[in-house]
Short mmCIF file of N, CA and C in Angstrom, two decimals:
data_model
loop_
_atom_site.label_atom_id
_atom_site.label_comp_id
_atom_site.label_asym_id
_atom_site.label_seq_id
_atom_site.Cartn_x
_atom_site.Cartn_y
_atom_site.Cartn_z
N MET X 1 -30.13 -0.78 9.44
CA MET X 1 -29.54 -0.67 10.75
C MET X 1 -28.19 -0.48 10.39
N ASN X 2 -27.92 0.89 11.37
CA ASN X 2 -26.31 1.28 11.30
C ASN X 2 -25.64 0.96 12.07
N VAL X 3 -24.24 1.09 12.85
CA VAL X 3 -23.71 1.24 13.91
C VAL X 3 -22.29 1.32 13.87
N ILE X 4 -21.94 2.18 14.73
CA ILE X 4 -20.65 3.09 15.08
C ILE X 4 -20.11 2.02 16.11
N ILE X 5 -18.95 1.59 15.53
CA ILE X 5 -18.14 0.88 16.92
C ILE X 5 -16.98 0.88 16.76
N TYR X 6 -16.42 1.23 17.85
CA TYR X 6 -14.77 1.78 18.29
C TYR X 6 -14.12 0.99 19.08
N GLY X 7 -12.99 0.93 18.95
CA GLY X 7 -11.78 0.44 19.40
C GLY X 7 -10.80 1.38 20.30
N SER X 8 -11.06 1.61 21.37
CA SER X 8 -10.29 2.62 21.92
C SER X 8 -9.12 2.59 23.24
N LYS X 9 -8.26 2.82 23.29
CA LYS X 9 -7.71 2.34 24.50
C LYS X 9 -7.42 3.37 25.70
N TYR X 10 -6.80 5.06 24.93
CA TYR X 10 -6.59 6.00 25.55
C TYR X 10 -7.86 6.90 25.27
N GLY X 11 -8.74 6.62 24.19
CA GLY X 11 -9.81 7.69 24.43
C GLY X 11 -10.21 8.39 23.18
N ALA X 12 -9.09 8.87 22.03
CA ALA X 12 -9.19 9.44 21.10
C ALA X 12 -10.25 8.50 20.25
N ALA X 13 -10.81 6.97 19.96
CA ALA X 13 -11.18 6.50 19.16
C ALA X 13 -12.60 7.16 19.27
N ARG X 14 -12.75 6.82 21.01
CA ARG X 14 -13.75 6.70 21.61
C ARG X 14 -14.77 8.40 21.38
N LYS X 15 -13.64 9.30 21.64
CA LYS X 15 -14.35 10.60 21.41
C LYS X 15 -15.11 10.93 19.85
N TYR X 16 -14.26 10.37 18.86
CA TYR X 16 -14.39 10.71 17.32
C TYR X 16 -16.00 9.73 17.43
N ALA X 17 -16.03 8.44 17.78
CA ALA X 17 -17.04 8.00 17.59
C ALA X 17 -18.44 8.46 18.48
N LYS X 18 -18.23 8.58 19.62
CA LYS X 18 -19.22 9.58 20.55
C LYS X 18 -19.43 10.50 19.44
N ARG X 19 -18.91 11.83 18.91
CA ARG X 19 -19.23 12.57 18.22
C ARG X 19 -19.75 12.83 17.19
N LEU X 20 -19.39 11.56 16.12
CA LEU X 20 -20.19 10.97 14.99
C LEU X 20 -21.63 10.43 15.40
N GLY X 21 -21.57 9.56 16.38
CA GLY X 21 -22.65 9.24 16.75
C GLY X 21 -24.02 10.65 17.19
N GLU X 22 -23.52 11.16 17.57
CA GLU X 22 -24.04 12.85 18.19
C GLU X 22 -24.67 13.08 16.54
N LEU X 23 -23.47 13.25 15.60
CA LEU X 23 -23.86 14.22 14.42
C LEU X 23 -25.04 13.26 13.50
N THR X 24 -24.84 11.92 14.00
CA THR X 24 -25.83 11.22 12.67
C THR X 24 -26.93 10.53 13.51
N ASN X 25 -26.72 10.26 14.79
CA ASN X 25 -27.91 9.85 15.31
C ASN X 25 -28.10 8.23 15.38
N ILE X 26 -26.61 7.87 15.21
CA ILE X 26 -26.37 6.41 15.13
C ILE X 26 -25.99 5.78 16.32
N GLU X 27 -26.47 4.72 16.68
CA GLU X 27 -25.94 3.99 18.01
C GLU X 27 -24.65 3.87 17.86
N ILE X 28 -23.48 3.80 18.68
CA ILE X 28 -22.34 3.48 19.07
C ILE X 28 -21.94 2.40 19.96
N LYS X 29 -21.21 1.63 19.95
CA LYS X 29 -20.55 0.42 20.65
C LYS X 29 -19.05 0.33 20.96
N ASN X 30 -18.81 -0.21 21.92
CA ASN X 30 -17.34 -0.41 21.87
C ASN X 30 -17.41 -2.16 21.61
N PHE X 31 -16.32 -2.07 20.42
CA PHE X 31 -16.14 -3.64 20.09
C PHE X 31 -16.09 -4.68 20.95
N LYS X 32 -15.66 -4.50 22.21
CA LYS X 32 -15.97 -5.30 22.63
C LYS X 32 -17.43 -6.00 23.37
N TYR X 33 -18.30 -5.69 23.07
CA TYR X 33 -19.79 -5.80 23.42
C TYR X 33 -20.54 -6.04 22.26
N VAL X 34 -20.12 -6.00 20.77
CA VAL X 34 -20.69 -6.22 19.63
C VAL X 34 -21.09 -7.57 19.73
N GLN X 35 -22.18 -7.88 19.72
CA GLN X 35 -23.08 -9.42 19.97
C GLN X 35 -22.65 -10.32 18.66
N ASN X 36 -24.05 -9.40 17.43
CA ASN X 36 -24.17 -9.79 16.44
C ASN X 36 -24.17 -8.57 15.33
N ILE X 37 -22.42 -8.61 14.40
CA ILE X 37 -22.00 -7.79 13.53
C ILE X 37 -23.29 -7.60 12.26
N ASN X 38 -23.86 -8.91 12.39
CA ASN X 38 -24.35 -9.65 10.67
C ASN X 38 -25.73 -8.60 10.76
N ILE X 39 -26.14 -7.95 12.17
CA ILE X 39 -27.55 -7.40 11.60
C ILE X 39 -27.49 -6.15 11.23
N TYR X 40 -26.32 -5.57 10.94
CA TYR X 40 -25.96 -4.08 10.75
C TYR X 40 -25.75 -4.00 9.18
N GLU X 41 -26.53 -3.09 8.71
CA GLU X 41 -26.56 -2.71 7.04
C GLU X 41 -24.90 -2.18 6.82
N THR X 42 -24.58 -0.85 7.60
CA THR X 42 -23.85 0.04 7.37
C THR X 42 -23.06 -0.04 9.16
N ILE X 43 -21.73 -0.17 8.79
CA ILE X 43 -20.80 -0.61 9.88
C ILE X 43 -19.79 0.41 9.56
N ILE X 44 -19.69 1.50 10.66
CA ILE X 44 -18.48 2.34 10.83
C ILE X 44 -17.74 1.94 12.03
N TYR X 45 -16.64 1.56 11.84
CA TYR X 45 -15.54 1.05 12.50
C TYR X 45 -14.42 2.28 12.90
N ILE X 46 -14.38 2.76 13.98
CA ILE X 46 -13.52 3.82 14.18
C ILE X 46 -12.71 3.13 15.38
N GLY X 47 -10.84 3.22 14.96
CA GLY X 47 -10.22 2.04 15.79
C GLY X 47 -9.09 3.06 15.81
N ALA X 48 -7.80 2.47 17.81
CA ALA X 48 -6.85 3.34 17.78
C ALA X 48 -6.02 2.14 16.59
N LEU X 49 -4.83 3.10 16.17
CA LEU X 49 -3.23 2.49 15.49
C LEU X 49 -2.73 2.30 16.60
N TYR X 50 -2.08 1.03 16.62
CA TYR X 50 -1.45 0.48 17.50
C TYR X 50 0.30 -0.12 16.33
N ALA X 51 1.08 -0.80 17.21
CA ALA X 51 2.32 -1.07 16.06
C ALA X 51 1.70 -2.49 15.18
N VAL X 52 0.81 -2.93 15.81
CA VAL X 52 0.09 -4.47 15.19
C VAL X 52 -1.33 -4.20 14.34
N GLY X 53 -1.33 -2.71 14.72
CA GLY X 53 -2.80 -2.56 13.74
C GLY X 53 -3.68 -2.11 14.37
N VAL X 54 -5.21 -2.35 13.77
CA VAL X 54 -6.16 -1.38 14.22
C VAL X 54 -6.93 -2.09 15.41
N LEU X 55 -7.12 -1.56 16.58
CA LEU X 55 -7.21 -2.08 18.17
C LEU X 55 -8.94 -2.40 17.41
N GLY X 56 -8.87 -3.76 17.73
CA GLY X 56 -10.36 -4.65 17.90
C GLY X 56 -10.91 -4.83 16.42
N LEU X 57 -10.28 -4.38 15.36
CA LEU X 57 -10.69 -4.64 14.09
C LEU X 57 -10.85 -6.15 13.55
N GLU X 58 -9.77 -6.64 13.94
CA GLU X 58 -9.92 -8.20 13.50
C GLU X 58 -10.87 -9.06 14.19
N LYS X 59 -10.75 -8.43 15.63
CA LYS X 59 -12.15 -9.38 16.26
C LYS X 59 -13.50 -8.99 15.78
N THR X 60 -13.41 -7.95 15.71
CA THR X 60 -14.80 -7.30 15.07
C THR X 60 -15.34 -8.42 13.71
N PHE X 61 -14.10 -7.94 13.03
CA PHE X 61 -14.45 -8.11 11.52
C PHE X 61 -14.60 -9.98 11.32
N LYS X 62 -14.15 -10.49 12.09
CA LYS X 62 -14.13 -11.91 11.95
C LYS X 62 -15.31 -12.54 12.28
N LYS X 63 -16.26 -11.54 12.79
CA LYS X 63 -17.68 -12.43 12.94
C LYS X 63 -18.66 -11.94 11.64
N ILE X 64 -18.41 -11.32 10.75
CA ILE X 64 -18.90 -10.83 10.29
C ILE X 64 -19.14 -11.83 8.78
N LYS X 65 -20.25 -12.55 8.32
CA LYS X 65 -20.58 -13.75 7.36
C LYS X 65 -20.44 -13.14 5.81
N ASP X 66 -21.46 -12.17 5.81
CA ASP X 66 -21.35 -11.74 4.58
C ASP X 66 -21.46 -10.45 4.15
N ILE X 67 -20.51 -9.90 3.49
CA ILE X 67 -19.90 -8.40 3.68
C ILE X 67 -20.95 -7.54 1.91
N ASN X 68 -21.71 -8.59 1.28
CA ASN X 68 -22.57 -8.02 -0.07
C ASN X 68 -23.36 -7.12 0.82
N ARG X 69 -23.94 -6.07 -0.01
CA ARG X 69 -25.09 -5.56 0.59
C ARG X 69 -25.02 -4.34 1.43
N LYS X 70 -23.45 -4.69 2.41
CA LYS X 70 -23.14 -3.99 3.37
C LYS X 70 -22.00 -2.68 3.23
N LYS X 71 -22.22 -1.64 3.78
CA LYS X 71 -21.58 -0.66 3.76
C LYS X 71 -20.30 -0.74 4.87
N ILE X 72 -19.19 -0.67 4.74
CA ILE X 72 -17.99 -0.73 5.88
C ILE X 72 -17.26 0.30 5.59
N ILE X 73 -17.08 1.31 6.37
CA ILE X 73 -16.34 2.42 6.54
C ILE X 73 -15.51 2.09 8.08
N ILE X 74 -14.37 2.36 7.52
CA ILE X 74 -13.16 2.18 8.61
C ILE X 74 -12.46 3.74 8.99
N ALA X 75 -12.36 4.09 10.10
CA ALA X 75 -11.47 5.09 10.26
C ALA X 75 -10.87 4.74 11.43
N THR X 76 -9.11 5.07 10.89
CA THR X 76 -8.14 5.15 11.93
C THR X 76 -8.09 6.03 12.66
N VAL X 77 -7.68 5.85 13.99
CA VAL X 77 -7.20 7.06 14.66
C VAL X 77 -5.46 6.79 15.68
N GLY X 78 -4.57 7.70 14.84
CA GLY X 78 -3.50 7.74 15.48
C GLY X 78 -2.74 8.97 15.55
N LEU X 79 -1.53 8.66 15.93
CA LEU X 79 -0.30 10.29 16.02
C LEU X 79 -0.06 10.70 14.77
N SER X 80 0.22 9.52 14.04
CA SER X 80 0.72 10.31 12.64
C SER X 80 -0.09 11.04 11.81
N ASP X 81 0.78 11.65 10.59
CA ASP X 81 -0.13 12.91 10.08
C ASP X 81 -1.07 11.95 8.75
N PRO X 82 -2.24 11.92 8.79
CA PRO X 82 -2.91 11.07 7.66
C PRO X 82 -3.04 11.56 6.67
N ASN X 83 -2.14 12.74 6.07
CA ASN X 83 -2.15 13.47 4.67
C ASN X 83 -1.02 13.15 4.52
N ASN X 84 -0.01 12.40 5.46
CA ASN X 84 1.31 11.90 4.68
C ASN X 84 0.55 10.18 3.68
N LEU X 85 1.44 10.07 2.55
CA LEU X 85 0.66 9.06 1.94
C LEU X 85 1.80 7.91 2.22
N GLU X 86 2.78 8.06 2.80
CA GLU X 86 3.59 6.46 3.17
C GLU X 86 3.03 6.29 4.86
N ASN X 87 2.48 7.20 5.53
CA ASN X 87 1.85 6.82 6.87
C ASN X 87 0.32 5.79 6.34
N ILE X 88 -0.35 6.54 5.32
CA ILE X 88 -1.47 5.91 4.84
C ILE X 88 -1.29 4.31 4.19
N LYS X 89 0.23 4.25 3.66
CA LYS X 89 0.57 2.96 2.79
C LYS X 89 0.59 1.80 4.05
N ASN X 90 1.64 2.46 5.01
CA ASN X 90 1.53 1.64 6.27
C ASN X 90 0.34 1.04 6.91
N ILE X 91 -0.35 2.17 6.97
CA ILE X 91 -1.59 2.01 8.06
C ILE X 91 -2.89 0.50 7.37
N HIS X 92 -2.55 0.89 5.79
CA HIS X 92 -3.58 -0.14 4.85
C HIS X 92 -2.70 -1.50 5.26
N LEU X 93 -0.81 -1.63 5.03
CA LEU X 93 -0.66 -2.84 4.92
C LEU X 93 -0.55 -3.94 6.56
N GLY X 94 -1.15 -2.65 7.62
CA GLY X 94 -1.15 -3.25 8.84
C GLY X 94 -2.90 -3.85 8.84
N ILE X 95 -3.61 -3.04 8.00
CA ILE X 95 -5.26 -3.62 8.06
C ILE X 95 -5.28 -4.96 7.33
N GLN X 96 -4.59 -5.00 6.20
CA GLN X 96 -4.71 -6.08 5.35
C GLN X 96 -4.30 -7.00 6.31
N LYS X 97 -3.49 -7.15 7.04
CA LYS X 97 -3.14 -8.40 7.75
C LYS X 97 -4.39 -8.78 9.19
N GLN X 98 -5.37 -7.61 9.08
CA GLN X 98 -6.32 -7.67 10.02
C GLN X 98 -7.63 -8.46 9.38
N ILE X 99 -7.74 -8.15 8.42
CA ILE X 99 -8.89 -8.33 7.62
C ILE X 99 -9.11 -9.25 6.52
N SER X 100 -10.29 -9.69 5.92
CA SER X 100 -9.94 -10.64 4.78
C SER X 100 -9.82 -9.30 3.57
N GLU X 101 -9.51 -9.71 2.41
CA GLU X 101 -8.84 -9.11 1.16
C GLU X 101 -10.37 -8.39 0.81
N GLU X 102 -11.49 -9.20 0.51
CA GLU X 102 -13.00 -9.12 -0.08
C GLU X 102 -13.21 -7.80 0.88
N LEU X 103 -13.12 -7.82 1.98
CA LEU X 103 -13.54 -6.90 3.14
C LEU X 103 -12.56 -5.78 3.01
N PHE X 104 -11.26 -5.93 2.67
CA PHE X 104 -10.62 -4.70 2.72
C PHE X 104 -10.97 -4.04 1.35
N GLU X 105 -11.08 -4.57 0.18
CA GLU X 105 -11.08 -4.32 -1.31
C GLU X 105 -12.61 -3.51 -1.17
N SER X 106 -13.63 -4.12 -0.46
CA SER X 106 -14.97 -3.24 -0.23
C SER X 106 -15.38 -2.09 0.73
N ALA X 107 -14.40 -1.80 1.50
CA ALA X 107 -14.33 -0.78 2.65
C ALA X 107 -13.89 0.40 2.29
N HIS X 108 -13.84 1.50 2.93
CA HIS X 108 -13.73 2.93 2.64
C HIS X 108 -13.08 3.42 3.73
N PHE X 109 -11.79 3.76 3.50
CA PHE X 109 -10.80 4.15 4.62
C PHE X 109 -10.85 6.01 4.80
N TYR X 110 -10.74 5.95 6.36
CA TYR X 110 -10.29 7.43 6.53
C TYR X 110 -9.46 7.18 7.74
N HIS X 111 -8.65 8.10 7.43
CA HIS X 111 -7.72 8.14 8.70
C HIS X 111 -7.55 9.50 9.63
N LEU X 112 -7.62 9.65 10.90
CA LEU X 112 -8.28 10.67 11.87
C LEU X 112 -6.99 10.49 12.52
N ARG X 113 -6.53 12.21 13.27
CA ARG X 113 -5.31 12.26 14.15
C ARG X 113 -5.90 12.61 15.64
N GLY X 114 -5.45 11.63 16.74
CA GLY X 114 -5.70 11.37 17.69
C GLY X 114 -4.87 12.54 18.79
N GLY X 115 -4.33 11.50 19.79
CA GLY X 115 -3.63 12.37 21.08
C GLY X 115 -2.94 11.50 21.81
N ILE X 116 -2.25 12.06 22.83
CA ILE X 116 -1.19 11.48 23.38
C ILE X 116 -1.16 12.02 25.03
N ASP X 117 -1.42 11.47 25.84
CA ASP X 117 -0.96 12.17 27.36
C ASP X 117 0.18 10.89 27.76
N TYR X 118 1.18 11.02 27.89
CA TYR X 118 2.09 10.35 28.48
C TYR X 118 2.15 9.55 29.96
N LYS X 119 1.42 10.30 30.75
CA LYS X 119 1.14 10.16 32.04
C LYS X 119 0.09 9.12 32.18
N ASN X 120 -0.69 8.97 30.97
CA ASN X 120 -1.85 8.06 31.07
C ASN X 120 -1.58 6.81 30.39
N LEU X 121 -0.23 6.54 29.76
CA LEU X 121 0.03 5.37 29.14
C LEU X 121 0.40 3.98 30.11
N SER X 122 0.13 2.95 29.52
CA SER X 122 0.46 1.85 30.84
C SER X 122 2.03 1.85 30.30
N LEU X 123 3.15 0.85 31.05
CA LEU X 123 3.99 0.88 31.25
C LEU X 123 4.51 0.76 29.69
N LYS X 124 3.86 -0.52 29.10
CA LYS X 124 4.54 -1.27 28.08
C LYS X 124 4.71 -0.31 26.98
N HIS X 125 3.20 1.20 26.87
CA HIS X 125 3.29 1.88 25.92
C HIS X 125 4.72 2.62 26.31
N LYS X 126 4.57 3.04 27.64
CA LYS X 126 5.70 4.06 28.14
C LYS X 126 7.01 3.71 27.53
N ILE X 127 7.17 2.37 27.36
CA ILE X 127 8.64 1.96 26.97
C ILE X 127 8.43 1.99 25.45
N MET X 128 7.69 1.88 24.97
CA MET X 128 7.87 1.69 23.69
C MET X 128 8.03 3.33 23.04
N MET X 129 7.67 3.98 23.85
CA MET X 129 7.48 5.41 23.27
C MET X 129 8.75 6.11 23.69
N LYS X 130 9.61 5.40 24.50
CA LYS X 130 10.59 5.73 25.45
C LYS X 130 11.74 5.36 24.08
N LEU X 131 11.55 4.22 23.78
CA LEU X 131 12.60 3.42 22.42
C LEU X 131 12.35 4.34 21.16
N LEU X 132 10.96 4.65 20.92
CA LEU X 132 10.82 5.40 19.58
C LEU X 132 11.61 6.87 19.64
N TYR X 133 11.30 7.20 20.82
CA TYR X 133 12.07 8.64 21.38
C TYR X 133 13.60 8.93 21.25
N LEU X 134 14.14 7.70 21.74
CA LEU X 134 15.62 7.57 21.83
C LEU X 134 16.39 7.51 20.54
N LYS X 135 15.45 6.62 19.48
CA LYS X 135 16.07 6.71 18.10
C LYS X 135 15.72 7.77 17.48
N ALA X 136 14.69 8.09 17.43
CA ALA X 136 14.51 9.51 16.78
C ALA X 136 15.44 10.71 17.24
N LYS X 137 15.90 10.85 18.31
CA LYS X 137 16.90 11.91 18.65
C LYS X 137 17.94 11.75 18.28
N LYS X 138 18.52 10.22 17.96
CA LYS X 138 19.89 10.06 17.55
C LYS X 138 19.92 10.44 16.45
N THR X 139 19.04 10.57 15.62
CA THR X 139 19.00 11.03 13.99
C THR X 139 19.09 12.56 13.54
N PRO X 140 19.88 13.02 12.78
CA PRO X 140 20.44 14.06 12.76
C PRO X 140 19.64 15.03 12.64
N LYS X 141 19.31 16.55 13.08
CA LYS X 141 18.01 17.15 12.83
C LYS X 141 17.90 17.36 11.20
N SER X 142 18.91 17.55 10.59
CA SER X 142 18.73 17.33 9.11
C SER X 142 18.34 16.47 8.69
N GLU X 143 18.27 14.97 9.04
CA GLU X 143 17.87 14.48 8.46
C GLU X 143 16.04 13.83 9.44
N ARG X 144 16.02 14.64 10.01
CA ARG X 144 14.57 14.26 10.91
C ARG X 144 13.08 14.72 9.79
N SER X 145 11.91 13.98 9.77
CA SER X 145 10.92 14.82 9.09
C SER X 145 10.05 15.52 9.98
N PRO X 146 9.23 16.54 9.58
CA PRO X 146 8.77 17.45 10.30
C PRO X 146 8.07 16.41 11.57
N GLU X 147 7.39 15.43 10.56
CA GLU X 147 6.46 14.58 12.05
C GLU X 147 7.46 14.22 13.17
N THR X 148 8.81 13.47 12.89
CA THR X 148 9.84 12.93 13.94
C THR X 148 10.06 14.36 14.66
N ASN X 149 10.38 15.40 13.98
CA ASN X 149 10.62 16.57 14.89
C ASN X 149 9.60 17.26 15.76
N ASP X 150 8.31 16.70 15.19
CA ASP X 150 7.26 17.10 16.16
C ASP X 150 7.17 16.19 17.56
N PHE X 151 7.25 14.89 16.75
CA PHE X 151 7.47 14.02 17.89
C PHE X 151 8.84 14.36 19.00
N VAL X 152 10.10 14.38 18.96
CA VAL X 152 11.04 14.97 19.57
C VAL X 152 10.51 15.61 20.25
N ASN X 153 9.94 16.68 19.91
CA ASN X 153 9.67 18.02 20.68
C ASN X 153 8.24 18.17 21.51
N THR X 154 7.67 16.96 21.30
CA THR X 154 6.43 17.24 22.16
C THR X 154 6.48 15.62 22.84
N TYR X 155 7.70 15.15 22.79
CA TYR X 155 7.74 13.84 24.04
C TYR X 155 7.44 13.78 25.42
N ASN X 156 6.74 13.10 25.92
CA ASN X 156 6.63 13.11 27.26
C ASN X 156 5.85 14.42 27.88
N THR X 157 4.98 15.10 26.72
CA THR X 157 3.92 16.35 27.44
C THR X 157 2.68 15.49 26.89
N LYS X 158 1.41 16.11 26.95
CA LYS X 158 0.19 16.21 26.18
C LYS X 158 -0.46 16.89 25.02
N VAL X 159 -0.58 16.10 24.11
CA VAL X 159 -0.89 16.40 22.71
C VAL X 159 -2.31 16.07 22.39
N ASP X 160 -3.04 16.92 21.69
CA ASP X 160 -4.27 16.61 21.03
C ASP X 160 -4.37 17.02 19.53
N PHE X 161 -4.67 15.92 18.64
CA PHE X 161 -5.12 16.61 17.34
C PHE X 161 -6.09 16.41 16.94
N ILE X 162 -6.78 16.17 18.16
CA ILE X 162 -8.72 15.83 17.48
C ILE X 162 -9.16 16.96 17.11
N ASP X 163 -9.40 16.58 16.11
CA ASP X 163 -10.47 17.59 15.31
C ASP X 163 -11.65 16.84 14.38
N TYR X 164 -12.78 17.57 15.03
CA TYR X 164 -14.22 17.15 14.41
C TYR X 164 -14.75 17.11 13.20
N LYS X 165 -14.04 18.50 12.71
CA LYS X 165 -14.22 18.74 11.04
C LYS X 165 -13.99 17.65 10.13
N ASN X 166 -12.84 16.68 10.73
CA ASN X 166 -12.44 15.58 10.10
C ASN X 166 -13.34 14.57 9.79
N LEU X 167 -14.63 14.53 10.75
CA LEU X 167 -15.49 13.17 10.24
C LEU X 167 -16.26 13.73 9.32
N ARG X 168 -16.44 15.08 8.72
CA ARG X 168 -17.24 15.39 7.61
C ARG X 168 -16.88 14.04 6.26
N PRO X 169 -16.13 13.74 6.00
CA PRO X 169 -15.90 12.87 4.72
C PRO X 169 -16.64 11.67 5.23
N ILE X 170 -16.48 11.43 6.40
CA ILE X 170 -16.70 9.82 6.56
C ILE X 170 -18.35 10.18 6.57
N ILE X 171 -19.35 11.42 6.78
CA ILE X 171 -20.50 11.52 7.15
C ILE X 171 -20.81 11.73 5.45
N GLN X 172 -20.29 12.30 4.73
CA GLN X 172 -20.62 12.24 3.17
C GLN X 172 -20.55 10.91 2.54
N GLU X 173 -19.59 9.85 3.13
CA GLU X 173 -19.58 8.87 2.41
C GLU X 173 -20.90 7.74 3.32
N LEU X 174 -21.07 7.88 4.32
CA LEU X 174 -22.10 6.96 5.03
C LEU X 174 -23.52 7.65 4.31
N TYR X 175 -23.64 8.59 3.86
CA TYR X 175 -25.13 9.00 3.15
C TYR X 175 -25.18 9.16 1.20
N LYS X 176 -23.88 8.47 1.02
CA LYS X 176 -23.59 7.95 -0.39
C LYS X 176 -24.52 7.06 -0.91
N GLU X 177 -25.21 7.07 -1.63
CA GLU X 177 -25.73 5.81 -2.53
C GLU X 177 -24.95 4.61 -3.46
#
C-alpha cells in the first residue's frame, strides 16, 4: 500500500501532492490526518520548506517504527532554486535535524519549486519576508546572486514556479525496483 503525504501552508506542496496522486492513483493525505504511517510500504512526503525545516516532516516520521522494506521519498517545495547545490545542501542539513539518521540515509530526496503570494502570508511570514527583503536590498547589486536579484525584483508580488513536469523523476523513483 502506498501513500502521498503532504505538509502545506499556502498550497504549493498540496498542489504537487494532488497532481502526483492524479498521475499515480495513489491516495493523498494531509500530514495532520495520518493515523498509522506503518501500514504503508511506500511513503512519498511532499512538504513546504520553512526556515525551521519541512512542514510536518518530523511529526509524520517520528511515528514510523521500522523503515526496513519501505521506500521513502521526500520532496521539498520552496522558493529557492532546487538546482543550486548550496540550496540543496542547506535543505538537507535542515532535514537531518528532523528525521533519524537511518531514515535520512535510506530516503530518496527531490526538490521542487513552489510559489508565493505575499498578500496571503500570515503576519509572521510577512515580517520575515520583509526582513529578508531589506537585507537583500542592502546588498550591492554586483554582489547579489541571480536568485537574490529575483527575490528583490519580485518582492511583494505573486510568483508561481510550480511545474508539474518536475514530478517525473519522483514517478520514476516510485516504480524503480
